[in-house]
């Protein structure tokens, strides 16, 4: 490691705040309010599962951000130093996400035990299976799938993410003032234990929050699938922040074509990774053809009378939209580096991640025949209001943290290498 | 010395010198010329006006060939030439053909990339005129060279020499073909 970048202009002022900060908060609160109004129109389960899509979506993006920072430190990366600072600001959303997860827990504890997760109520009637209590598949999994475990685990996921975020942010922000390379060393150590901790937490979060909605099902790929979406979301948000700061003028003279090329390559790589994992999950289940596993996909393809479910088309949208479109589009160098070309594809990726989460979560809502409730329904409105609501809070948390430090970590040992980044 | 030399070689002492010289040679409209440097000089490709390589296109063609080979091979073997039902699955499905097609996509992409790189660089090349230049080894150490080939349409012995000297080139020398 070289000496602290003492030559960097220490007089660089704090980043100037964005006038939209307050607006983000209002939009967020409005979205949450609309979701609450949904309770008057749709059933509590419909609103709660739609809200679960929203909270999982933004938590995934925050987890991806945390992982990218951790990977940045463990690999001693230089190209990403400037964008790392923005990801650090994004981590400010974790404590709000923890708070926003509470309504689901409270609804379960105070209102109805199976409002979101059917297995939380032993008397919950399974379609054609008796109750959860008498279900052998539940009994075998009961030591894992029980309320105290769920609550304890969920609390520790957020505790881990918030604690790691606080450590990374504090070290990086303090380095701005004292320029001590010790902070970089400390963050590298944080990453060494932070990566496995975060990986375990996100895998178990995916299992508890999403996969357990159909607790009969198992897939060893589930945590990895969730991880792929986390990283893809964080990269897309990273690109949007880069473009925003460039357009506003902050990043002039800091960002060059190669930064976008590098992050674009990662967007491309994780497109392939997502496809690899998602295909593997589908292929193994398709090939083995075991009813305990295939029912999960059957539910998303056919209704009980053999008619085609809307979710089948959603599956095709995910196959083509989440893999083929971004894969073929991002093959081109130009599409990664021209601002007007990379912007639509990252927005597209962010939208398809949402549809992917809908595909995984919403079919847990059944109609009277045990079929999945259709994709195009009022539920979609509550998904959108939750996403806007929680997203508004996350963006507000980011924008509130943004002007508290300098725009880039000016005294990071790798900052010069980053600003002159070349492919 | 033969009537037609291979070209002219000029020496530069710093990366900054060769960078600016490259800009001048580029702006003078030369097409068949090159820079020899002991280390990568960031931005030199732009200063030389070099376009992005066509190798990625060759890679893409290789990848598509590999994917189609995998799919058609499995369809031909399992469903057409010797129809065989395995595990109650259809005779052909892109599902089970996918892993093989995916592997062949990667394999053929790798072949096309390496092959394309060799072809575009005209490798293997056992002889090059600059190897006869007595100081060329310093191009591996501490000197930078610009070589302009005689077959460039704009090449003119006197004018090109003047350009290189004006760009700051030292010891401008004719290269034997």
XYZ file of C-alpha atoms in Angstrom:
600
model
C 0.000 0.000 0.000
C 1.239 3.448 -0.858
C 1.267 6.481 1.372
C -1.969 8.349 1.970
C -2.909 10.470 -0.989
C -1.800 13.642 0.738
C -1.583 15.433 -2.599
C -5.304 15.221 -3.210
C -7.036 18.540 -2.694
C -8.020 18.326 0.968
C -10.006 21.492 0.459
C -12.591 19.676 -1.678
C -15.864 20.831 -0.130
C -18.562 18.496 1.100
C -20.848 17.208 -1.623
C -23.696 19.623 -2.230
C -27.085 18.349 -1.189
C -29.788 17.545 -3.704
C -32.971 19.647 -3.597
C -35.064 16.511 -4.185
C -34.195 15.050 -0.743
C -37.441 16.188 0.870
C -39.412 15.177 -2.189
C -38.090 11.603 -1.935
C -39.352 11.415 1.633
C -42.790 12.717 0.649
C -43.030 10.250 -2.237
C -41.967 7.453 0.105
C -44.558 8.340 2.733
C -47.221 8.724 0.050
C -46.421 5.248 -1.303
C -46.663 3.751 2.152
C -49.947 5.552 2.713
C -51.391 4.163 -0.534
C -50.309 0.684 0.553
C -52.096 1.198 3.863
C -55.225 2.283 2.009
C -54.972 -1.040 0.194
C -55.987 -2.736 3.420
C -59.453 -1.245 2.965
C -59.760 -2.668 -0.539
C -57.860 -5.954 -0.691
C -57.421 -8.693 1.885
C -54.657 -8.238 4.486
C -52.713 -11.171 2.999
C -52.751 -9.646 -0.460
C -51.446 -6.327 0.805
C -48.935 -7.977 3.131
C -47.414 -10.164 0.400
C -47.283 -7.209 -1.978
C -45.495 -5.278 0.747
C -43.130 -8.226 1.197
C -42.166 -7.851 -2.489
C -41.350 -4.199 -1.884
C -39.313 -4.717 1.282
C -37.424 -7.676 -0.221
C -36.677 -5.656 -3.353
C -35.067 -2.722 -1.588
C -33.351 -4.902 0.998
C -31.864 -6.906 -1.892
C -30.453 -3.728 -3.424
C -29.002 -2.610 -0.089
C -27.447 -6.056 0.469
C -25.940 -5.937 -3.028
C -24.465 -2.539 -2.251
C -22.966 -3.839 0.978
C -21.495 -6.863 -0.816
C -19.979 -4.751 -3.584
C -18.218 -2.592 -0.996
C -16.985 -5.681 0.868
C -15.725 -7.264 -2.359
C -14.107 -3.957 -3.315
C -12.095 -4.001 -0.082
C -11.172 -7.669 -0.050
C -9.853 -7.499 -3.626
C -8.165 -4.135 -3.003
C -9.933 -2.808 -6.105
C -8.954 0.591 -7.406
C -11.414 1.341 -10.195
C -14.430 1.509 -7.900
C -13.133 3.917 -5.235
C -15.259 6.857 -6.412
C -18.509 4.935 -6.780
C -17.825 3.110 -3.497
C -18.469 6.352 -1.639
C -21.986 6.537 -3.128
C -22.660 2.917 -2.202
C -21.556 3.754 1.339
C -24.188 6.472 1.415
C -26.747 3.978 0.118
C -26.040 1.786 3.173
C -27.804 4.426 5.242
C -31.053 2.790 4.096
C -30.521 -0.382 6.166
C -31.831 0.942 9.466
C -34.966 2.212 7.742
C -35.446 -1.129 6.020
C -35.268 -2.830 9.412
C -37.927 -0.446 10.663
C -40.059 -0.967 7.561
C -39.897 -4.736 8.024
C -41.644 -4.371 11.377
C -45.209 -3.999 10.001
C -45.025 -7.557 8.633
C -43.845 -8.899 11.993
C -46.467 -6.920 13.917
C -49.250 -8.029 11.587
C -48.205 -11.617 12.171
C -47.952 -11.283 15.944
C -50.924 -9.063 16.630
C -53.360 -9.609 13.798
C -53.224 -13.048 12.202
C -50.429 -15.594 12.399
C -50.597 -16.731 8.785
C -51.166 -13.339 7.213
C -47.872 -13.702 5.281
C -46.246 -17.030 6.058
C -48.758 -19.928 6.226
C -46.535 -22.131 8.402
C -46.659 -19.652 11.279
C -50.208 -20.786 12.033
C -50.385 -24.490 13.046
C -54.114 -24.472 12.247
C -53.607 -23.070 8.740
C -55.494 -25.278 6.283
C -53.378 -26.453 3.361
C -55.257 -26.962 0.113
C -56.063 -30.687 0.154
C -53.477 -31.431 2.867
C -55.155 -30.943 6.238
C -53.475 -28.413 8.516
C -49.867 -27.285 8.850
C -49.683 -28.920 12.283
C -50.464 -32.399 10.947
C -48.271 -32.020 7.863
C -45.255 -34.332 8.054
C -43.232 -31.974 5.848
C -43.832 -29.190 8.340
C -43.117 -31.385 11.370
C -39.735 -32.327 9.931
C -38.887 -28.675 9.341
C -40.477 -27.314 12.516
C -37.186 -26.813 14.357
C -36.201 -24.359 11.651
C -39.565 -22.955 10.656
C -40.959 -21.586 13.892
C -41.804 -18.100 15.037
C -38.995 -17.521 17.583
C -36.392 -18.703 15.063
C -37.876 -16.473 12.378
C -37.930 -13.405 14.601
C -34.461 -14.018 16.022
C -32.954 -14.692 12.613
C -34.599 -11.679 10.954
C -33.403 -9.449 13.782
C -29.883 -10.787 13.422
C -29.878 -10.331 9.619
C -30.596 -6.635 10.031
C -28.204 -6.411 12.975
C -25.388 -7.897 10.868
C -26.082 -5.668 7.871
C -26.455 -2.499 9.961
C -23.353 -3.239 12.003
C -21.166 -3.957 8.959
C -22.540 -0.868 7.218
C -21.761 1.314 10.206
C -18.187 -0.020 10.407
C -17.510 0.480 6.697
C -19.029 3.940 6.633
C -17.270 5.166 9.721
C -13.851 3.962 8.574
C -14.233 5.437 5.120
C -15.627 8.774 6.289
C -12.988 9.191 8.987
C -10.251 8.585 6.430
C -11.396 11.725 4.622
C -10.229 13.830 7.560
C -7.097 12.049 8.784
C -5.912 10.248 5.635
C -4.749 7.274 7.658
C -4.339 4.092 5.543
C -5.154 2.107 8.704
C -8.823 2.636 7.870
C -8.377 0.867 4.558
C -6.710 -2.018 6.392
C -9.549 -2.100 8.881
C -12.143 -2.254 6.109
C -10.261 -5.114 4.505
C -10.483 -7.038 7.781
C -14.156 -6.152 8.098
C -14.627 -7.607 4.621
C -12.831 -10.831 5.465
C -15.470 -11.750 8.032
C -18.193 -9.546 6.600
C -18.508 -11.423 3.323
C -19.357 -14.828 4.841
C -21.626 -13.174 7.421
C -23.517 -11.216 4.781
C -23.696 -14.237 2.499
C -25.189 -16.408 5.238
C -27.590 -13.687 6.313
C -28.865 -13.058 2.796
C -29.266 -16.775 2.069
C -31.264 -17.344 5.229
C -33.254 -14.171 4.596
C -34.215 -15.495 1.157
C -35.183 -18.824 2.711
C -37.199 -17.404 5.613
C -38.857 -14.483 3.865
C -39.477 -15.867 0.400
C -38.836 -19.574 0.015
C -40.723 -20.562 3.173
C -43.924 -19.185 1.639
C -44.080 -22.636 0.004
C -42.384 -24.564 2.758
C -42.904 -27.936 1.017
C -40.439 -26.855 -1.614
C -36.687 -27.015 -1.529
C -33.992 -25.655 -3.762
C -30.342 -25.443 -2.830
C -29.913 -22.627 -5.355
C -32.272 -20.239 -3.650
C -29.786 -18.163 -1.689
C -27.533 -17.889 -4.723
C -30.455 -16.801 -6.888
C -31.230 -14.068 -4.371
C -27.579 -13.060 -4.219
C -27.493 -12.651 -8.011
C -30.472 -10.304 -7.884
C -28.928 -8.357 -4.977
C -25.754 -7.659 -6.931
C -27.564 -6.871 -10.174
C -29.787 -4.376 -8.388
C -26.888 -2.674 -6.619
C -24.881 -2.403 -9.849
C -27.852 -0.890 -11.655
C -28.390 1.640 -8.864
C -24.640 2.368 -8.969
C -24.810 3.139 -12.685
C -27.816 5.417 -12.198
C -26.011 7.328 -9.422
C -22.925 7.692 -11.634
C -25.015 9.076 -14.495
C -26.905 11.396 -12.154
C -23.725 12.819 -10.608
C -22.199 13.198 -14.062
C -25.220 15.037 -15.366
C -25.297 17.293 -12.303
C -21.642 18.112 -12.941
C -20.188 16.642 -9.723
C -18.370 13.809 -11.476
C -16.813 15.932 -14.264
C -13.081 15.290 -14.270
C -13.525 12.302 -11.940
C -15.445 9.742 -13.923
C -14.143 8.472 -17.234
C -15.345 6.013 -19.842
C -13.463 3.141 -18.245
C -15.367 3.389 -14.971
C -18.599 2.871 -16.855
C -17.029 0.110 -18.897
C -15.969 -1.696 -15.723
C -19.324 -1.454 -13.988
C -21.043 -2.344 -17.273
C -18.924 -5.472 -17.503
C -20.036 -6.433 -14.009
C -23.672 -5.860 -14.992
C -23.047 -8.184 -17.911
C -21.218 -10.797 -15.837
C -23.964 -10.956 -13.233
C -26.579 -11.229 -15.963
C -24.871 -14.453 -16.997
C -24.469 -15.500 -13.371
C -28.148 -14.947 -12.628
C -29.084 -16.981 -15.696
C -26.704 -19.781 -14.780
C -28.151 -20.087 -11.287
C -31.782 -19.689 -12.264
C -31.479 -22.135 -15.128
C -29.688 -24.664 -12.907
C -32.500 -24.506 -10.386
C -35.137 -25.022 -13.065
C -33.188 -27.654 -14.961
C -32.435 -29.853 -11.952
C -36.060 -29.796 -10.851
C -37.273 -30.429 -14.408
C -34.858 -33.308 -14.854
C -35.432 -34.997 -11.487
C -39.211 -34.560 -11.833
C -39.962 -35.059 -8.121
C -43.462 -33.844 -7.164
C -42.289 -32.075 -3.975
C -40.173 -29.851 -6.197
C -42.068 -29.594 -9.481
C -45.253 -28.328 -7.820
C -43.550 -24.968 -7.305
C -43.171 -24.500 -11.055
C -46.506 -26.177 -11.855
C -48.207 -23.594 -9.700
C -46.602 -20.962 -11.917
C -47.659 -22.627 -15.175
C -51.041 -24.307 -14.934
C -54.274 -23.901 -13.013
C -56.041 -26.890 -11.452
C -58.273 -27.304 -14.536
C -55.298 -27.407 -16.888
C -55.717 -23.868 -18.190
C -52.588 -21.769 -18.499
C -51.783 -19.491 -15.582
C -50.709 -15.901 -16.201
C -47.543 -16.684 -14.296
C -46.342 -18.828 -17.199
C -46.066 -15.695 -19.351
C -44.422 -13.850 -16.478
C -41.883 -16.689 -16.429
C -41.170 -16.101 -20.109
C -40.839 -12.369 -19.526
C -38.225 -13.171 -16.872
C -36.388 -15.669 -19.089
C -36.089 -13.234 -21.985
C -36.162 -9.959 -20.090
C -33.842 -10.871 -17.248
C -31.363 -12.796 -19.371
C -31.499 -12.598 -23.169
C -32.243 -8.880 -23.507
C -29.564 -7.574 -21.113
C -27.119 -10.290 -22.211
C -27.278 -9.448 -25.911
C -27.536 -5.714 -25.248
C -24.567 -5.532 -22.901
C -22.304 -7.538 -25.221
C -21.606 -4.301 -27.070
C -18.868 -1.991 -25.779
C -20.846 1.101 -26.802
C -23.900 0.051 -24.833
C -21.785 -0.086 -21.678
C -20.071 3.290 -21.995
C -22.466 5.682 -23.762
C -24.575 7.306 -21.052
C -27.797 7.304 -23.042
C -27.303 3.618 -23.929
C -26.504 2.114 -20.515
C -29.245 4.060 -18.731
C -32.258 2.263 -20.297
C -30.790 -1.194 -19.727
C -30.096 -0.666 -16.019
C -33.615 0.704 -15.536
C -34.853 -2.364 -17.399
C -32.831 -4.677 -15.136
C -34.199 -2.954 -12.033
C -37.750 -3.459 -13.313
C -37.231 -7.121 -14.136
C -35.729 -7.831 -10.709
C -39.039 -6.609 -9.325
C -40.963 -8.948 -11.637
C -38.647 -11.796 -10.640
C -39.470 -11.162 -6.971
C -43.189 -10.984 -7.788
C -42.846 -14.345 -9.552
C -41.258 -15.838 -6.449
C -43.544 -14.291 -3.849
C -47.021 -13.512 -5.177
C -48.116 -17.023 -6.317
C -48.195 -17.859 -2.596
C -51.531 -16.057 -2.694
C -54.038 -18.746 -3.654
C -57.617 -18.597 -4.855
C -60.339 -20.983 -3.648
C -59.105 -23.771 -5.978
C -55.530 -23.575 -4.738
C -54.395 -21.864 -7.957
C -52.099 -18.862 -7.846
C -53.931 -15.562 -7.956
C -53.269 -13.946 -11.355
C -50.345 -11.606 -11.914
C -52.492 -8.846 -13.408
C -54.659 -7.953 -10.457
C -55.088 -5.287 -7.849
C -52.194 -6.889 -5.947
C -49.856 -5.367 -8.518
C -50.973 -1.900 -7.437
C -49.987 -2.609 -3.826
C -46.659 -4.003 -5.049
C -46.013 -0.753 -6.901
C -47.103 1.435 -4.000
C -44.881 -0.562 -1.615
C -41.922 -0.312 -3.997
C -42.409 3.427 -4.408
C -42.979 3.854 -0.684
C -39.996 1.896 0.577
C -37.891 3.105 -2.370
C -38.675 6.699 -1.523
C -37.453 6.139 2.024
C -34.258 4.447 0.757
C -33.528 7.256 -1.717
C -34.222 9.804 1.000
C -31.829 8.032 3.381
C -29.181 8.059 0.628
C -29.698 11.726 -0.225
C -29.641 12.668 3.452
C -26.293 10.913 3.912
C -24.896 12.245 0.617
C -23.988 15.832 1.663
C -22.445 14.747 4.990
C -19.114 13.770 3.397
C -16.910 14.699 0.495
C -18.051 13.517 -2.923
C -15.195 11.021 -3.263
C -12.883 9.457 -0.647
C -10.124 11.936 -1.437
C -7.557 10.371 0.880
C -8.125 6.750 0.001
C -4.737 5.232 -0.940
C -6.209 4.125 -4.271
C -7.940 7.339 -5.258
C -5.379 8.456 -7.844
C -5.335 5.027 -9.416
C -9.092 5.203 -9.598
C -9.287 8.627 -11.216
C -6.798 7.547 -13.893
C -8.532 4.179 -14.303
C -7.727 2.597 -17.653
C -8.942 -0.679 -19.085
C 20.612 -0.400 -49.163
C 17.724 -1.422 -51.483
C 15.776 1.264 -53.321
C 12.614 0.821 -51.206
C 13.094 0.728 -47.414
C 10.611 -0.944 -45.041
C 9.959 2.380 -43.396
C 11.274 4.935 -40.947
C 11.881 4.496 -37.241
C 12.191 7.338 -34.766
C 13.208 7.196 -31.107
C 11.485 8.979 -28.212
C 12.665 9.164 -24.644
C 9.472 9.519 -22.660
C 5.904 8.277 -22.774
C 4.682 11.864 -23.029
C 6.900 12.466 -26.094
C 5.620 9.436 -27.972
C 2.061 10.242 -26.986
C 2.216 13.680 -28.604
C 4.193 12.391 -31.577
C 1.520 9.742 -32.132
C -1.130 12.453 -32.204
C 0.811 14.316 -34.901
C 1.356 11.219 -37.044
C -2.339 10.375 -36.665
C -3.371 13.909 -37.660
C -1.044 13.786 -40.661
C -3.262 10.950 -41.935
C -0.923 7.961 -41.784
C -2.557 4.527 -41.589
C 0.259 1.976 -41.688
C 2.386 2.748 -38.694
C 2.905 1.609 -35.140
C 4.336 2.512 -31.758
C 6.756 0.297 -29.875
C 6.789 0.885 -26.117
C 8.375 -0.970 -23.199
C 5.212 -0.582 -21.124
C 1.533 0.127 -21.758
C 1.004 3.855 -22.341
C -2.517 4.746 -21.233
C -4.482 6.520 -23.919
C -1.936 5.791 -26.655
C -4.513 3.872 -28.694
C -6.628 7.008 -28.788
C -3.647 9.210 -29.625
C -2.856 6.854 -32.506
C -6.466 6.881 -33.682
C -6.708 3.097 -33.358
C -10.277 1.865 -33.535
C -11.573 -0.857 -31.221
C -10.540 -4.328 -32.250
C -12.833 -6.486 -34.373
C -11.926 -9.554 -32.290
C -15.152 -9.303 -30.178
C -17.184 -9.765 -33.379
C -15.206 -12.877 -34.240
C -15.820 -14.102 -30.673
C -19.552 -13.513 -31.080
C -19.595 -15.485 -34.323
C -17.729 -18.306 -32.565
C -20.162 -18.268 -29.667
C -23.231 -18.423 -31.900
C -21.668 -21.267 -33.884
C -20.986 -23.161 -30.661
C -24.539 -22.692 -29.376
C -26.095 -23.837 -32.656
C -23.680 -26.779 -32.863
C -24.681 -27.976 -29.398
C -28.407 -27.677 -30.004
C -28.372 -29.257 -33.466
C -25.970 -32.025 -32.434
C -28.235 -33.164 -29.610
C -31.365 -32.836 -31.716
C -29.735 -34.860 -34.510
C -28.449 -37.604 -32.237
C -31.365 -37.993 -29.811
C -34.340 -37.115 -31.873
C -33.507 -37.743 -35.530
C -30.707 -40.206 -36.203
C -31.398 -42.568 -33.288
C -34.591 -41.543 -31.477
C -34.272 -42.641 -27.876
C -36.531 -41.905 -24.945
C -34.571 -41.324 -21.752
C -36.219 -40.963 -18.355
C -39.630 -40.247 -19.864
C -38.393 -36.980 -21.284
C -39.208 -35.687 -24.782
C -36.913 -36.808 -27.605
C -35.646 -33.274 -27.851
C -35.925 -30.387 -25.433
C -33.781 -27.267 -25.259
C -33.652 -27.942 -21.507
C -31.284 -30.873 -21.596
C -29.498 -29.588 -24.689
C -28.729 -26.345 -22.924
C -25.760 -27.356 -20.731
C -23.935 -28.827 -23.723
C -24.776 -25.871 -25.933
C -23.616 -23.541 -23.203
C -20.290 -25.356 -22.872
C -19.792 -25.348 -26.635
C -20.640 -21.641 -26.724
C -17.800 -20.984 -24.310
C -15.390 -23.355 -26.052
C -16.032 -21.968 -29.536
C -15.912 -18.400 -28.232
C -12.496 -19.102 -26.728
C -11.251 -20.679 -29.974
C -12.618 -17.805 -32.045
C -11.101 -15.215 -29.722
C -7.629 -16.745 -29.730
C -7.786 -17.558 -33.450
C -9.193 -14.131 -34.242
C -6.471 -12.443 -32.230
C -3.805 -14.418 -34.143
C -5.322 -13.610 -37.520
C -5.891 -9.926 -36.808
C -2.327 -9.588 -35.516
C -1.025 -11.698 -38.417
C 0.634 -14.101 -35.997
C 2.782 -16.140 -35.958
C 5.266 -13.727 -37.472
C 8.824 -14.976 -37.441
C 10.425 -11.949 -39.000
C 9.814 -8.271 -38.758
C 11.899 -5.518 -40.284
C 12.291 -3.626 -36.988
C 14.172 -6.581 -35.514
C 17.143 -5.572 -37.663
C 17.287 -2.143 -36.077
C 20.292 -2.114 -33.811
C 18.667 -0.281 -30.899
C 15.348 -2.104 -31.001
C 16.060 -3.977 -27.760
C 15.803 -0.729 -25.880
C 12.122 -0.806 -26.807
C 11.876 -3.480 -24.128
C 13.614 -1.268 -21.618
C 13.604 2.518 -21.721
C 12.985 3.803 -25.239
C 9.866 4.428 -27.303
C 9.748 4.071 -31.082
C 7.425 5.159 -33.848
C 7.631 3.139 -37.075
C 5.980 4.401 -40.260
C 5.866 1.856 -43.069
C 6.814 2.698 -46.629
C 3.679 1.061 -48.004
C 1.544 3.724 -46.356
C -0.007 5.726 -49.214
C 1.101 8.970 -47.603
C 4.691 7.790 -47.164
C 7.322 10.036 -48.660
C 10.858 9.538 -47.464
C 11.702 13.189 -47.062
C 8.318 14.436 -45.853
C 7.811 11.587 -43.397
C 11.292 12.076 -42.004
C 10.546 15.759 -41.560
C 7.304 14.948 -39.783
C 8.994 12.574 -37.351
C 11.760 15.032 -36.602
C 9.320 17.848 -36.118
C 7.324 15.610 -33.738
C 10.449 15.320 -31.605
C 11.746 12.003 -32.931
C 15.452 11.361 -32.412
C 17.752 9.299 -34.637
C 15.231 8.919 -37.485
C 16.537 5.906 -39.390
C 15.552 4.010 -42.527
C 14.651 0.382 -41.895
C 15.796 -2.309 -44.290
C 12.915 -4.443 -45.568
